[in-house]
């Protein structure tokens, strides 16, 4: 079996009007196979609460095949993908099906029920005729038990940077420079953890980049040696750097920054929108607010199903709050969305380059290591030097996924080092005016493994 699919996914469930996470752990192989989806009446609105009480009226059998092919019982072919570590989405016969994995928890003991889903949603590809679904995989039951390890309280623990460690980083290598950021001193570890993705963006493992094909090599042979959407023939198509603060909303900032840039590109900069992260933090049923989330479910599914609004309609406050529909204003939608490579695990450097140049900036996820927070300038490569008290973290069995926006690439002539140019959401007084460069082509800290893009619809 191709190794890029052998990973464990931590699936999250978020039923309507409830922010929560699930400790279920199900692999790609657990999900791949034949599923029977039971659907309620296909006349509901998108506000339908799928809580398992709906009566089943239809049954649809769909086989999820390798690597991302879905075939229904009538022979119609479509696609499917894991959604990071959250669940799976299927598109077949002009209909979309989206659900999360089931589980049971008794105290610290968790049983993952990988052959069954929690109540999910379905609708046609035009976003109409909604229904509730429950999925049951055909074959033997798949049950996995484990015990949850307790997590320390980070609210009272204070973040501190080690000046000696920063000097060590600067003396041991010359690719990049670290510095002491005074704005981080005295922040709680909860603040820093959320700034780096948040507890609900954590997952076990990540896919490796997909193998590079001859078709990939042919496609990149036509691309320039370097490219930057901030300067295309003297024109900047990237919106300003923002600061997410201590809210785990990087997934929102990366998602919306991608839509902002792609709208600028599509309209030759005549529409320079600033979209509202707070709308997503407070109102999205597909994420966990300031505790974290994933780009696929925001710039993709949420933006297509519900739309996103302007910053002026719903100003960012950087904390969880009740949704206020009266503030939503005009909505902007996405026409289509997918992982680069068409499915989770299908990305690689070559496909990223092609999508970036041909379509616009893309959202990427990566692992924030201790030394990254001290990045100042240059081409980042993890040094394995701890510059803070990062051992006081959540269960190290998990990785924190930080979402950012890839806007360009290049090659450093002096060191012959290939790099990506990336927009962060930690303010413009961090890094290279809010951006950072990172080694390209070696999946440095996972930056080439989880890549997402969407096509917005300008108004």
Coordinates of C-alpha atoms in Angstrom, one line a residue:
X1 CA 0.0 0.0 0.0
X2 CA 1.3 3.4 -0.9
X3 CA 2.9 5.0 2.2
X4 CA 1.3 8.4 1.6
X5 CA -2.0 6.9 2.8
X6 CA -0.7 5.1 5.9
X7 CA -1.5 7.5 8.7
X8 CA -3.8 7.8 11.6
X9 CA -6.6 10.4 11.4
X10 CA -8.0 12.0 14.5
X11 CA -11.6 12.8 13.5
X12 CA -13.5 15.7 14.9
X13 CA -17.3 15.9 15.2
X14 CA -19.1 19.2 15.2
X15 CA -22.9 18.9 15.1
X16 CA -25.0 22.0 14.4
X17 CA -24.6 24.7 17.0
X18 CA -22.1 22.6 19.1
X19 CA -18.3 23.1 19.1
X20 CA -16.6 19.9 20.2
X21 CA -13.9 17.5 19.2
X22 CA -13.8 13.7 19.0
X23 CA -10.9 11.5 20.1
X24 CA -11.8 8.9 17.4
X25 CA -8.7 7.5 15.6
X26 CA -9.4 5.9 12.1
X27 CA -7.0 5.3 9.3
X28 CA -7.4 5.7 5.5
X29 CA -7.7 2.0 5.2
X30 CA -10.4 2.0 7.9
X31 CA -12.5 4.4 5.8
X32 CA -11.8 3.0 2.3
X33 CA -14.4 0.4 1.2
X34 CA -18.1 0.1 0.7
X35 CA -20.4 2.4 2.7
X36 CA -24.2 2.4 3.0
X37 CA -25.5 5.9 3.5
X38 CA -29.0 6.3 5.0
X39 CA -30.5 9.7 4.0
X40 CA -33.5 11.6 5.4
X41 CA -35.9 13.5 3.1
X42 CA -34.0 15.6 0.6
X43 CA -36.1 18.7 1.1
X44 CA -34.3 20.3 4.1
X45 CA -32.6 23.7 4.2
X46 CA -28.9 24.2 5.0
X47 CA -29.8 25.1 8.6
X48 CA -31.1 21.5 9.2
X49 CA -29.9 20.1 12.6
X50 CA -28.7 16.5 11.9
X51 CA -28.9 15.0 15.3
X52 CA -29.8 11.4 14.4
X53 CA -33.5 11.8 15.0
X54 CA -34.4 12.2 11.3
X55 CA -36.2 9.3 9.6
X56 CA -34.3 7.4 6.9
X57 CA -36.0 7.5 3.5
X58 CA -33.2 6.7 1.1
X59 CA -30.2 4.3 1.1
X60 CA -27.2 4.9 -1.1
X61 CA -24.4 2.4 -1.5
X62 CA -21.0 4.0 -2.4
X63 CA -17.6 2.3 -2.7
X64 CA -14.6 4.5 -1.8
X65 CA -11.7 3.2 -3.9
X66 CA -8.0 3.9 -4.0
X67 CA -6.8 6.6 -4.2
X68 CA -9.8 9.0 -4.4
X69 CA -12.4 7.3 -6.7
X70 CA -16.0 6.9 -5.5
X71 CA -18.5 4.7 -7.3
X72 CA -22.2 4.4 -6.4
X73 CA -24.4 1.3 -6.9
X74 CA -25.5 2.6 -10.3
X75 CA -22.0 2.8 -11.7
X76 CA -21.7 6.6 -11.4
X77 CA -18.1 7.6 -10.7
X78 CA -17.1 10.5 -8.5
X79 CA -14.4 11.4 -6.0
X80 CA -13.8 11.3 -2.3
X81 CA -11.2 12.5 0.2
X82 CA -10.3 12.4 3.8
X83 CA -10.6 15.9 5.3
X84 CA -7.3 16.3 7.1
X85 CA -8.0 14.2 10.1
X86 CA -11.7 15.1 10.5
X87 CA -13.7 12.8 8.4
X88 CA -14.5 12.3 4.7
X89 CA -16.5 13.9 1.9
X90 CA -17.8 12.2 -1.2
X91 CA -19.0 13.8 -4.4
X92 CA -20.9 11.4 -6.8
X93 CA -23.9 11.6 -9.1
X94 CA -24.1 15.4 -8.5
X95 CA -24.5 15.1 -4.8
X96 CA -22.1 15.7 -1.8
X97 CA -22.0 13.6 1.4
X98 CA -20.0 14.8 4.4
X99 CA -19.7 13.0 7.8
X100 CA -17.5 12.4 10.8
X101 CA -16.4 9.1 12.3
X102 CA -18.3 7.7 15.3
X103 CA -16.8 6.9 18.7
X104 CA -17.8 6.2 22.3
X105 CA -16.1 7.5 25.4
X106 CA -16.3 6.3 29.0
X107 CA -14.0 8.3 31.2
X108 CA -10.5 8.2 29.7
X109 CA -11.3 5.1 27.6
X110 CA -12.2 5.7 24.0
X111 CA -13.6 3.3 21.5
X112 CA -13.3 4.5 17.9
X113 CA -16.1 3.1 15.7
X114 CA -14.5 3.4 12.3
X115 CA -17.2 1.5 10.4
X116 CA -19.9 4.1 11.3
X117 CA -20.3 7.8 11.1
X118 CA -21.9 10.4 13.3
X119 CA -25.0 12.1 11.7
X120 CA -23.7 14.2 8.8
X121 CA -25.1 16.2 5.9
X122 CA -25.7 15.8 2.2
X123 CA -26.9 18.1 -0.6
X124 CA -26.7 18.5 -4.3
X125 CA -23.7 20.1 -5.9
X126 CA -25.7 23.4 -6.2
X127 CA -26.1 23.5 -2.4
X128 CA -29.8 22.7 -2.5
X129 CA -32.0 19.8 -1.3
X130 CA -30.2 19.2 2.0
X131 CA -30.6 15.9 4.0
X132 CA -29.1 14.2 7.0
X133 CA -27.1 11.1 6.6
X134 CA -25.6 8.3 8.7
X135 CA -23.0 6.0 7.2
X136 CA -22.4 2.3 7.9
X137 CA -19.4 0.6 6.3
X138 CA -20.1 -2.9 5.0
X139 CA -18.1 -5.8 6.3
X140 CA -16.6 -6.5 9.7
X141 CA -16.9 -4.1 12.6
X142 CA -13.9 -1.8 13.1
X143 CA -13.4 -1.0 16.8
X144 CA -10.2 0.5 18.3
X145 CA -9.7 1.2 22.0
X146 CA -7.2 3.4 23.7
X147 CA -6.8 5.5 26.9
X148 CA -6.6 9.3 26.7
X149 CA -3.6 10.8 28.3
X150 CA -4.3 13.7 30.6
X151 CA -3.3 17.2 29.3
X152 CA -1.7 19.9 31.5
X153 CA -3.4 23.2 32.1
X154 CA -1.6 25.7 30.0
X155 CA -3.5 28.8 31.2
X156 CA -1.2 29.6 34.1
X157 CA 2.1 28.6 32.5
X158 CA 4.1 31.5 31.1
X159 CA 5.9 31.4 27.7
X160 CA 9.6 32.4 27.9
X161 CA 12.4 32.5 25.3
X162 CA 15.9 31.3 26.0
X163 CA 18.4 33.9 24.7
X164 CA 21.3 31.4 24.8
X165 CA 19.3 29.0 22.6
X166 CA 18.6 31.8 20.1
X167 CA 22.4 32.5 20.0
X168 CA 23.0 28.8 19.4
X169 CA 20.7 28.8 16.4
X170 CA 22.4 31.8 14.9
X171 CA 25.9 30.3 15.4
X172 CA 25.2 26.8 14.2
X173 CA 23.9 27.6 10.8
X174 CA 23.6 30.5 8.3
X175 CA 20.4 29.9 6.4
X176 CA 18.3 31.9 8.8
X177 CA 18.4 34.2 11.8
X178 CA 16.5 33.9 15.0
X179 CA 15.6 36.8 17.4
X180 CA 14.0 37.4 20.7
X181 CA 10.4 38.7 20.3
X182 CA 9.4 40.8 23.3
X183 CA 5.8 40.8 22.3
X184 CA 5.6 37.1 23.2
X185 CA 7.1 37.4 26.6
X186 CA 4.7 36.9 29.5
X187 CA 2.0 35.3 27.3
X188 CA 0.4 32.2 28.6
X189 CA 1.2 28.9 27.0
X190 CA -2.4 28.6 26.0
X191 CA -2.1 31.9 24.0
X192 CA 1.1 30.5 22.3
X193 CA -0.5 27.1 21.6
X194 CA -3.5 28.7 20.0
X195 CA -1.4 31.1 18.0
X196 CA 0.3 28.0 16.6
X197 CA -2.9 26.2 15.6
X198 CA -4.9 25.4 18.7
X199 CA -5.8 22.2 20.4
X200 CA -8.5 21.2 17.8
X201 CA -6.0 21.5 14.9
X202 CA -3.9 18.6 16.3
X203 CA -3.6 15.3 14.7
X204 CA -1.6 12.1 14.8
X205 CA 0.8 11.9 11.8
X206 CA 0.5 13.4 8.3
X207 CA 0.6 12.1 4.8
X208 CA 3.9 12.2 2.9
X209 CA 4.0 14.1 -0.4
X210 CA 2.8 12.2 -3.4
X211 CA 5.4 10.7 -5.8
X212 CA 6.5 13.1 -8.6
X213 CA 5.3 11.8 -12.0
X214 CA 6.6 12.5 -15.5
X215 CA 3.5 14.6 -16.0
X216 CA 4.5 16.7 -12.9
X217 CA 8.0 17.2 -14.2
X218 CA 6.7 18.3 -17.6
X219 CA 4.3 20.8 -16.0
X220 CA 7.0 22.5 -13.9
X221 CA 9.4 22.7 -16.8
X222 CA 7.2 25.5 -18.1
X223 CA 7.3 27.6 -14.9
X224 CA 9.7 30.5 -14.1
X225 CA 12.6 29.9 -11.7
X226 CA 11.0 32.3 -9.2
X227 CA 7.6 33.7 -8.7
X228 CA 5.9 36.0 -6.1
X229 CA 2.2 37.1 -6.2
X230 CA 3.2 40.2 -4.3
X231 CA 5.0 41.4 -7.4
X232 CA 3.7 40.2 -10.7
X233 CA 4.9 42.7 -13.3
X234 CA 4.9 45.3 -10.5
X235 CA 1.4 44.4 -9.2
X236 CA 0.7 43.1 -5.7
X237 CA -2.2 40.6 -5.5
X238 CA -1.8 39.7 -1.9
X239 CA -3.8 41.3 0.9
X240 CA -2.2 42.8 4.0
X241 CA -0.6 40.7 6.8
X242 CA -2.9 40.4 9.8
X243 CA -2.5 39.2 13.4
X244 CA -4.7 36.4 14.8
X245 CA -3.5 37.0 18.4
X246 CA -4.1 34.3 21.0
X247 CA -7.1 32.8 19.1
X248 CA -6.4 29.5 17.3
X249 CA -7.8 31.0 14.1
X250 CA -4.8 30.5 11.7
X251 CA -6.9 28.1 9.6
X252 CA -9.4 31.0 9.0
X253 CA -6.8 33.6 8.3
X254 CA -5.0 31.3 5.8
X255 CA -8.3 30.3 4.1
X256 CA -9.6 33.8 3.8
X257 CA -6.3 35.3 2.7
X258 CA -6.3 32.8 -0.2
X259 CA -9.8 33.8 -1.2
X260 CA -8.8 37.5 -0.9
X261 CA -5.8 37.0 -3.2
X262 CA -7.6 34.9 -5.7
X263 CA -10.5 37.5 -6.0
X264 CA -7.8 40.2 -6.6
X265 CA -6.3 38.0 -9.3
X266 CA -9.7 37.2 -11.0
X267 CA -10.7 40.9 -11.0
X268 CA -7.3 42.4 -11.9
X269 CA -7.2 44.0 -8.5
X270 CA -10.5 45.9 -9.0
X271 CA -11.9 44.0 -5.9
X272 CA -9.6 44.2 -2.9
X273 CA -11.7 42.6 -0.2
X274 CA -10.8 42.1 3.4
X275 CA -12.9 39.1 4.6
X276 CA -14.0 38.5 8.2
X277 CA -12.3 35.7 10.3
X278 CA -14.7 36.5 13.2
X279 CA -17.7 35.4 11.1
X280 CA -16.1 32.0 10.8
X281 CA -14.8 31.8 14.4
X282 CA -18.3 32.6 15.7
X283 CA -20.6 31.1 13.2
X284 CA -19.0 28.1 11.3
X285 CA -20.5 24.7 12.1
X286 CA -17.5 23.1 10.5
X287 CA -14.8 24.3 12.9
X288 CA -14.0 24.8 16.6
X289 CA -13.7 28.6 16.8
X290 CA -10.6 29.8 18.7
X291 CA -9.7 26.2 19.5
X292 CA -8.7 25.4 15.9
X293 CA -9.9 24.0 12.6
X294 CA -8.9 23.2 9.0
X295 CA -8.8 25.2 5.8
X296 CA -10.7 22.6 3.7
X297 CA -13.8 23.1 5.8
X298 CA -13.6 27.0 5.7
X299 CA -12.5 28.3 2.3
X300 CA -14.0 25.2 0.8
X301 CA -17.0 23.8 2.5
X302 CA -18.2 26.7 4.7
X303 CA -17.6 29.3 2.0
X304 CA -19.5 27.2 -0.6
X305 CA -22.3 26.2 1.7
X306 CA -22.8 29.4 3.7
X307 CA -20.5 32.0 2.2
X308 CA -18.1 34.4 4.0
X309 CA -18.6 38.1 4.7
X310 CA -16.5 41.3 4.9
X311 CA -14.4 42.3 7.9
X312 CA -16.4 45.5 8.1
X313 CA -19.6 43.5 8.6
X314 CA -18.1 41.4 11.4
X315 CA -14.9 42.9 12.9
X316 CA -12.3 40.5 14.4
X317 CA -12.2 40.4 18.2
X318 CA -10.0 37.2 18.5
X319 CA -12.2 35.3 20.8
X320 CA -15.1 32.9 20.8
X321 CA -18.5 34.5 20.8
X322 CA -22.1 33.7 19.9
X323 CA -23.0 34.1 16.2
X324 CA -24.9 37.3 15.3
X325 CA -26.6 36.7 12.0
X326 CA -27.6 40.4 11.7
X327 CA -23.9 41.2 11.2
X328 CA -23.3 38.8 8.3
X329 CA -24.0 41.2 5.4
X330 CA -23.3 40.2 1.8
X331 CA -21.8 36.8 1.3
X332 CA -19.0 35.6 -1.0
X333 CA -18.9 32.0 -2.1
X334 CA -16.5 29.5 -3.6
X335 CA -17.2 27.7 -6.9
X336 CA -15.0 24.7 -6.2
X337 CA -12.4 23.5 -3.8
X338 CA -10.0 20.6 -3.3
X339 CA -6.6 19.5 -2.0
X340 CA -3.8 20.2 -4.4
X341 CA -3.4 16.8 -6.1
X342 CA -7.2 16.3 -5.8
X343 CA -7.2 14.5 -2.5
X344 CA -5.7 14.4 1.0
X345 CA -2.2 12.9 0.4
X346 CA -2.0 13.9 -3.3
X347 CA 0.2 17.0 -2.9
X348 CA 3.9 17.4 -3.8
X349 CA 6.3 20.2 -4.6
X350 CA 5.6 20.1 -8.3
X351 CA 1.8 20.2 -8.0
X352 CA 2.1 23.0 -5.5
X353 CA 4.2 25.0 -7.9
X354 CA 1.7 24.5 -10.8
X355 CA -1.3 25.4 -8.6
X356 CA 0.4 28.5 -7.1
X357 CA 1.5 30.0 -10.5
X358 CA -1.6 29.1 -12.5
X359 CA -4.4 29.5 -9.9
X360 CA -3.1 31.8 -7.1
X361 CA -1.8 31.5 -3.5
X362 CA -2.6 28.2 -1.7
X363 CA -3.2 27.4 2.0
X364 CA -0.7 25.0 3.6
X365 CA -0.3 23.4 7.0
X366 CA 2.9 22.6 8.8
X367 CA 4.4 21.8 12.2
X368 CA 5.3 24.7 14.4
X369 CA 8.5 23.8 16.1
X370 CA 10.0 25.6 19.1
X371 CA 12.6 27.4 17.0
X372 CA 10.1 28.7 14.4
X373 CA 8.6 31.2 16.8
X374 CA 11.9 33.0 17.0
X375 CA 12.4 33.2 13.2
X376 CA 13.5 36.6 12.1
X377 CA 14.8 36.4 8.5
X378 CA 16.3 34.0 6.0
X379 CA 15.3 30.5 4.8
X380 CA 13.9 28.5 7.7
X381 CA 15.1 25.0 8.4
X382 CA 14.3 23.3 11.7
X383 CA 17.4 23.2 13.9
X384 CA 16.0 21.0 16.7
X385 CA 17.0 23.7 19.2
X386 CA 14.4 24.5 21.8
X387 CA 14.2 28.2 22.5
X388 CA 11.4 28.1 25.0
X389 CA 9.8 25.9 27.6
X390 CA 8.0 24.0 24.9
X391 CA 8.3 20.7 26.8
X392 CA 5.3 22.0 28.7
X393 CA 2.9 21.2 25.9
X394 CA -0.1 19.1 25.2
X395 CA 0.4 15.4 24.8
X396 CA 3.5 15.1 22.5
X397 CA 1.7 12.2 20.7
X398 CA -0.1 15.0 18.8
X399 CA 1.2 17.5 16.3
X400 CA 0.0 21.1 16.1
X401 CA -1.0 22.1 12.6
X402 CA -0.5 25.8 11.8
X403 CA -2.1 27.0 8.6
X404 CA -0.5 29.8 6.5
X405 CA -0.6 31.1 2.9
X406 CA 1.9 30.2 0.3
X407 CA 2.4 33.2 -2.1
X408 CA 5.7 32.4 -4.0
X409 CA 8.9 30.6 -4.4
X410 CA 12.5 31.2 -5.4
X411 CA 16.2 30.0 -5.2
X412 CA 18.9 31.6 -3.1
X413 CA 21.9 31.8 -5.5
X414 CA 24.6 32.0 -2.8
X415 CA 23.6 28.7 -1.1
X416 CA 21.6 27.2 -4.0
X417 CA 18.7 26.7 -1.6
X418 CA 15.2 26.4 -3.0
X419 CA 12.5 28.1 -0.8
X420 CA 8.9 28.9 -0.5
X421 CA 7.6 32.4 0.4
X422 CA 4.8 32.2 3.0
X423 CA 2.5 34.7 4.6
X424 CA 1.9 34.2 8.3
X425 CA -0.8 35.6 10.6
X426 CA 1.3 36.8 13.5
X427 CA 1.5 40.5 12.5
X428 CA 3.9 42.4 10.3
X429 CA 6.5 42.8 13.2
X430 CA 7.3 39.1 13.1
X431 CA 9.6 37.5 10.5
X432 CA 10.2 39.3 7.2
X433 CA 7.4 41.9 7.6
X434 CA 5.0 39.1 8.5
X435 CA 6.3 36.6 6.0
X436 CA 8.8 33.8 6.2
X437 CA 10.8 31.8 3.7
X438 CA 11.3 28.0 4.2
X439 CA 13.3 25.3 2.5
X440 CA 11.5 23.9 -0.5
X441 CA 11.5 20.4 -2.0
X442 CA 12.2 18.3 1.2
X443 CA 8.8 18.7 2.9
X444 CA 10.4 20.7 5.7
X445 CA 8.2 20.4 8.9
X446 CA 5.5 19.0 6.7
X447 CA 4.9 22.1 4.6
X448 CA 4.4 20.1 1.3
X449 CA 2.1 17.5 2.7
X450 CA -1.2 19.3 3.3
X451 CA -2.1 21.9 0.6
X452 CA -5.5 23.3 -0.2
X453 CA -7.0 25.6 -2.8
X454 CA -10.4 27.0 -3.7
X455 CA -11.9 29.2 -6.4
X456 CA -13.9 32.1 -5.1
X457 CA -16.7 33.8 -7.0
X458 CA -16.2 37.6 -7.2
X459 CA -19.4 39.6 -6.8

